[in-house]
Amino acid sequence: MLRVGIVGGTGYTGAELLRILLRHPGVSLNVITSRGEAGQPVADLFPHLRGQVDLCFSEPDNAVLGDCDLVFFATPNGTAMQSVPDLLDRGVRVIDLAADFRLKDPALWERWYGIPHQCPDLLEEAVYGLPELNRESIRGARLIANPGCYPTAVTLGFLPLLAGGVVDPSWLIADAKSGVSGAGRKATTGLLMAEVGESFKAYSVTGHRHEPEITQNLAQFAGVRANLTFVPHLLPMIRGIEATLYARLTDPGVDLDRLYADRYADEHFIDLMPGGHPDTRSVRGANQCRIAVARPGSGDIVVVQSVIDNLVKGAAGQAVQNMNLMFGLQESMGLESVALLP
Amino acid sequence: MLRVGIVGGTGYTGAELLRILLRHPGVSLNVITSRGEAGQPVADLFPHLRGQVDLCFSEPDNAVLGDCDLVFFATPNGTAMQSVPDLLDRGVRVIDLAADFRLKDPALWERWYGIPHQCPDLLEEAVYGLPELNRESIRGARLIANPGCYPTAVTLGFLPLLAGGVVDPSWLIADAKSGVSGAGRKATTGLLMAEVGESFKAYSVTGHRHEPEITQNLAQFAGVRANLTFVPHLLPMIRGIEATLYARLTDPGVDLDRLYADRYADEHFIDLMPGGHPDTRSVRGANQCRIAVARPGSGDIVVVQSVIDNLVKGAAGQAVQNMNLMFGLQESMGLESVALLP
Amino acid sequence: MLRVGIVGGTGYTGAELLRILLRHPGVSLNVITSRGEAGQPVADLFPHLRGQVDLCFSEPDNAVLGDCDLVFFATPNGTAMQSVPDLLDRGVRVIDLAADFRLKDPALWERWYGIPHQCPDLLEEAVYGLPELNRESIRGARLIANPGCYPTAVTLGFLPLLAGGVVDPSWLIADAKSGVSGAGRKATTGLLMAEVGESFKAYSVTGHRHEPEITQNLAQFAGVRANLTFVPHLLPMIRGIEATLYARLTDPGVDLDRLYADRYADEHFIDLMPGGHPDTRSVRGANQCRIAVARPGSGDIVVVQSVIDNLVKGAAGQAVQNMNLMFGLQESMGLESVALLP
Amino acid sequence: MLRVGIVGGTGYTGAELLRILLRHPGVSLNVITSRGEAGQPVADLFPHLRGQVDLCFSEPDNAVLGDCDLVFFATPNGTAMQSVPDLLDRGVRVIDLAADFRLKDPALWERWYGIPHQCPDLLEEAVYGLPELNRESIRGARLIANPGCYPTAVTLGFLPLLAGGVVDPSWLIADAKSGVSGAGRKATTGLLMAEVGESFKAYSVTGHRHEPEITQNLAQFAGVRANLTFVPHLLPMIRGIEATLYARLTDPGVDLDRLYADRYADEHFIDLMPGGHPDTRSVRGANQCRIAVARPGSGDIVVVQSVIDNLVKGAAGQAVQNMNLMFGLQESMGLESVALLP
């Protein structure tokens, strides 16, 4: 049994990690920390875990965490980088679900996250934990930067097009929509149900932190720097991301369904729906990305729809998928639950 | 492996049965029928089951169903009673998730369901499948009447009070609220999102079919006929029932938390929350009933809160719990998934 | 034109007052204050008011407010009582939408609101602003205690029964449900959409501040102290209160629909729906209370359904109704907009 | 007083017309028809109109409708064209809220709507009722084709860019999202709350009827045929459309905020929010379109956000705006109500 710890377990990502890990047959959860809730039983904060977990939150302590084989950070951006070097030195492997190790360029990181990076020397080693992109590197990694939710949906949607060289990378549009759980469990007026229920809007139109992350991904398989316009929107619902992607075909003869089928033939967690309209509820609670690709009017514009559960394939599920790869477990272990619909 | 069939698999109860049975280690799903969708792959109707099930819906056929050890009926009221006698004769055991076998009195059944009962002789044999009430009878049953969703929440909430004889059975109030999935997957104007979203109301105030079912249950452990006022309400959400129950204490010295703890000490699927306010999301997708009991102002009115997921402990999960009991499996097999929150 | 001011205009009650007063033909809005947002244009905080109002929030200042004919307080509990005596001395009339002047007994107030009352001498003079109960007193009042949202729905629902002396006042049940806007625009985790969306629960089961307020109202027309069990619940929607009330008939021969029709014959803002099921959406945005009364199984339990929009008839609309009465305007002036459905 | 009639008043568009017309000071509602509900009081179908309207639905009858100055058709597509020629002959003016007269080319109409057009000779005369585009023609029109909801939001968003000639018309993207009321009040499984609540998806990705309508509009002010990719999505909420539009600048020096401000300077129902993120709730119930235009990273991609209430500026409100223009009333008469927020 893997001995794992969770740092920062009071947010939605932490709760979702708990939900998955508590049913994972190869894992024993040793410790879960929270500065704010130290001493409180986990099940008091999360009533759905009553009867499922006996742990209390504890103060974060690297000596204790050092006994784990793996530590997940489900902390705000800028927290993990304070402790990760020491944990790695103690021989612990780390998956950071925040953004600390996602961007390779520390200057870019500082620009978007507003503070200097504490351990830029680890950025090169950190592996971006998108298995469909970096599976082999993940297996050997000590440190995983778990992808952002939007970047997961957008990257998986664009990947076959750009890797196949069939679209113009110089203009790509990603119109992305997320349920409110993607914004976390912070007490802010802007996320009250009376503010975001029964309403819809775009946000961060002039720039969002996930844009450089996606652009970095796209460059990896496009070979050139892609030019992406990324506009996120807030949905009046809790879980789910849908990204509608637009690109211009440079190879009008390409068979798009075939292109996607070939690229994702062996991917257990990607489901292609030719001619379909994937909805977010079909992946609610499941570590799944469903994708459909279309070409309206047989023209040169490709439209890709990509849906995930932001807390599962967009966060905790993907983290467990990475864990499975890192420790030689079956990649889908603990991740087979069926989506909850309706 | 148990060979099971589902008759009428296109509603929400059928979909939920599928979700649970597809992960149940002791079950093989042999057949799923639907008159309307015969020939269609199940996964075309329910996109969350893509990759999970290869079956197509088939026409209901007792010869085929006769090869099963157990058949679930997830059909409209009045359907199961047409086929159940023949299936029992073929040695198949049956769990009916509709109302056909819930009421012991065929005249009462006809009054509430509007048609004569087709096999009143089976009503006596049929066991009301609420394990917390009838566990031993369920083990040996050929035919289970799976309880209604409201009756499950209300009966489990009142049971310790009435069995303990500490309240006046001559006036009991059940103010119950259900998510819209409880009304099924019928195309009716009244269930459109534009009609029921962002709104709330009571319905069937002068009488609802679940009232005689609950009253029958209460009589079983109250010893006398209870006098219940039952008012259902429709919630602007999908899953979940909350019932707030009111009764008058006749024994003001009773320790209510102790009473409930004693009665439910061995019940795996009942969670007591002394001093708490159970919310429906804490049981979303889980075969769980959470209950809290309170006595405002230390007066003689007891207030019980009882929550379930109407599709799980209120329908498909409870059906699987009954199946486990009937076939000597561990009662919780296949029912251990953690609720989905948020 | 009446010169009016609003103190504390950044909450939902304040926003709703603005929406109504900006279209009220007899009112000129002179000043709106907020300590936290002083200097900011009102329309920056509330985008729906862009183009409707040019005012900026200002620091509360009794010298400025003293120029008004009427000041509304849409402040947290305990705020209005700091300034009201001085404003009254300046000849300004006041409507407090918070709880400061609702309870006649200062000891009771302190028990429920946790701080000593600052001007207990005004409690006797303050008129409880429920026009259907106290219309004549409201006309002459200097100081109005605008009712709470739950108390409005519950009191109007019980009034004909208790005033008519046809039910037993010694046990009354009010099972009330409110949309989240009733909890205000505070940044708290418990009101995030990811916490309260798609879920339902009771709260404050052992005691809620609105219980003594309702009990005080009921005593006024019952003649004796009523014994009320009041349980509030939180609905996964924004606007609307539904209260389902239960009482025991002492006069089984009474014609309930007639009783209500007689009592409310001249009430413009009360709509009786015999045999109906009022839904909250039918009053969304409207200063209306819809009521239906039923007697399930012709027994001795009466069930009353009462719905309002918590921000209109439960707060701002009722305040404007009181204003109209106080200043001799037509009672419905500015309050005739039709509910928004769907 | 204008004497007006409504044909087909049982859908959401009809209900919204009623809500607006019942408060319009220049209108008397003479007749409202419905084949299915003839004889039933309007207020029985729409509880929010109780006490507001005494009319019953009647069978459609051109003799009766012929007494009106104006008839609104709030009918399914293909219905108005059956009666409009006769009504025009009787001297009645007509506003069709369906699609019958929106496309100028009858072959195109037949291709998208599946039936031959009944009165293609009227297509030329019919004026497309978007006042911001065709105000002068509307004033004199006998027959108005009231725009679709998506086309209103998208056309108003693109208009200044294309009329100004600052973007490349050969690729335009409109990623549009609508609340469920846009799909009407039909009893279909796909619009049940249990199906569309808490979920999001695109639909009609390969082609939607509103695309040719928008393209026809864009051609009017672009001078050339625009090449539009239009992808609609279904939001888990009731009212509101948000369209996020993407275009490529051909004139990188243009001042976008100035361009929009100049074009819409005199438009009462368009509100520009430079640097903002308009949300749909800010126009809920209001005849308003809010627009913001941005240029992420100062690049050559323009992003326009455009929000309306699909039932108001996207349907009934715009129809009344057209009526006001046709009959020489003040354009905003009856359309001044403030949006309902929260």
PDB file of N, CA, C and O in Angstrom, chain A residues 62-79:
ATOM      1  N   ASN A  62       6.673  18.732   7.751  1.00  0.00           N
ATOM      2  CA  ASN A  62       7.426  17.926   6.793  1.00  0.00           C
ATOM      3  C   ASN A  62       7.979  16.648   7.396  1.00  0.00           C
ATOM      4  O   ASN A  62       8.204  15.664   6.691  1.00  0.00           O
ATOM      5  N   ALA A  63       8.201  16.654   8.693  1.00  0.00           N
ATOM      6  CA  ALA A  63       8.689  15.424   9.324  1.00  0.00           C
ATOM      7  C   ALA A  63       7.637  14.324   9.178  1.00  0.00           C
ATOM      8  O   ALA A  63       7.955  13.186   8.839  1.00  0.00           O
ATOM      9  N   VAL A  64       6.388  14.684   9.388  1.00  0.00           N
ATOM     10  CA  VAL A  64       5.317  13.708   9.239  1.00  0.00           C
ATOM     11  C   VAL A  64       5.102  13.354   7.770  1.00  0.00           C
ATOM     12  O   VAL A  64       4.997  12.192   7.387  1.00  0.00           O
ATOM     13  N   LEU A  65       5.052  14.379   6.957  1.00  0.00           N
ATOM     14  CA  LEU A  65       4.845  14.148   5.520  1.00  0.00           C
ATOM     15  C   LEU A  65       5.984  13.323   4.933  1.00  0.00           C
ATOM     16  O   LEU A  65       5.802  12.570   3.976  1.00  0.00           O
ATOM     17  N   GLY A  66       7.151  13.462   5.566  1.00  0.00           N
ATOM     18  CA  GLY A  66       8.325  12.733   5.077  1.00  0.00           C
ATOM     19  C   GLY A  66       8.186  11.220   5.169  1.00  0.00           C
ATOM     20  O   GLY A  66       8.951  10.475   4.542  1.00  0.00           O
ATOM     21  N   ASP A  67       7.224  10.758   5.944  1.00  0.00           N
ATOM     22  CA  ASP A  67       6.978   9.316   6.033  1.00  0.00           C
ATOM     23  C   ASP A  67       6.131   8.787   4.888  1.00  0.00           C
ATOM     24  O   ASP A  67       5.886   7.582   4.809  1.00  0.00           O
ATOM     25  N   CYS A  68       5.631   9.693   4.072  1.00  0.00           N
ATOM     26  CA  CYS A  68       4.765   9.261   2.971  1.00  0.00           C
ATOM     27  C   CYS A  68       5.613   8.881   1.752  1.00  0.00           C
ATOM     28  O   CYS A  68       6.730   9.357   1.567  1.00  0.00           O
ATOM     29  N   ASP A  69       5.046   8.038   0.918  1.00  0.00           N
ATOM     30  CA  ASP A  69       5.659   7.779  -0.380  1.00  0.00           C
ATOM     31  C   ASP A  69       5.351   8.927  -1.345  1.00  0.00           C
ATOM     32  O   ASP A  69       6.141   9.247  -2.227  1.00  0.00           O
ATOM     33  N   LEU A  70       4.177   9.514  -1.153  1.00  0.00           N
ATOM     34  CA  LEU A  70       3.712  10.543  -2.084  1.00  0.00           C
ATOM     35  C   LEU A  70       2.903  11.577  -1.323  1.00  0.00           C
ATOM     36  O   LEU A  70       2.072  11.219  -0.474  1.00  0.00           O
ATOM     37  N   VAL A  71       3.131  12.826  -1.631  1.00  0.00           N
ATOM     38  CA  VAL A  71       2.321  13.904  -1.051  1.00  0.00           C
ATOM     39  C   VAL A  71       1.649  14.695  -2.181  1.00  0.00           C
ATOM     40  O   VAL A  71       2.308  15.091  -3.150  1.00  0.00           O
ATOM     41  N   PHE A  72       0.342  14.865  -2.050  1.00  0.00           N
ATOM     42  CA  PHE A  72      -0.413  15.734  -2.948  1.00  0.00           C
ATOM     43  C   PHE A  72      -0.515  17.113  -2.313  1.00  0.00           C
ATOM     44  O   PHE A  72      -0.874  17.231  -1.131  1.00  0.00           O
ATOM     45  N   PHE A  73      -0.258  18.142  -3.091  1.00  0.00           N
ATOM     46  CA  PHE A  73      -0.531  19.508  -2.626  1.00  0.00           C
ATOM     47  C   PHE A  73      -1.821  19.998  -3.277  1.00  0.00           C
ATOM     48  O   PHE A  73      -1.895  20.112  -4.498  1.00  0.00           O
ATOM     49  N   ALA A  74      -2.806  20.260  -2.435  1.00  0.00           N
ATOM     50  CA  ALA A  74      -4.074  20.822  -2.923  1.00  0.00           C
ATOM     51  C   ALA A  74      -4.223  22.198  -2.301  1.00  0.00           C
ATOM     52  O   ALA A  74      -5.235  22.538  -1.707  1.00  0.00           O
ATOM     53  N   THR A  75      -3.175  22.975  -2.446  1.00  0.00           N
ATOM     54  CA  THR A  75      -3.028  24.268  -1.766  1.00  0.00           C
ATOM     55  C   THR A  75      -3.195  25.414  -2.758  1.00  0.00           C
ATOM     56  O   THR A  75      -3.190  25.204  -3.962  1.00  0.00           O
ATOM     57  N   PRO A  76      -3.345  26.635  -2.252  1.00  0.00           N
ATOM     58  CA  PRO A  76      -3.351  27.790  -3.152  1.00  0.00           C
ATOM     59  C   PRO A  76      -2.015  27.904  -3.895  1.00  0.00           C
ATOM     60  O   PRO A  76      -0.983  27.407  -3.419  1.00  0.00           O
ATOM     61  N   ASN A  77      -2.042  28.592  -5.030  1.00  0.00           N
ATOM     62  CA  ASN A  77      -0.810  28.803  -5.785  1.00  0.00           C
ATOM     63  C   ASN A  77       0.237  29.477  -4.901  1.00  0.00           C
ATOM     64  O   ASN A  77      -0.079  30.385  -4.140  1.00  0.00           O
ATOM     65  N   GLY A  78       1.470  29.033  -5.016  1.00  0.00           N
ATOM     66  CA  GLY A  78       2.557  29.659  -4.270  1.00  0.00           C
ATOM     67  C   GLY A  78       2.861  28.987  -2.949  1.00  0.00           C
ATOM     68  O   GLY A  78       3.807  29.360  -2.263  1.00  0.00           O
ATOM     69  N   THR A  79       2.087  27.995  -2.569  1.00  0.00           N
ATOM     70  CA  THR A  79       2.318  27.316  -1.295  1.00  0.00           C
ATOM     71  C   THR A  79       3.250  26.113  -1.450  1.00  0.00           C
ATOM     72  O   THR A  79       4.198  25.940  -0.683  1.00  0.00           O
TER      73      THR A  79
END
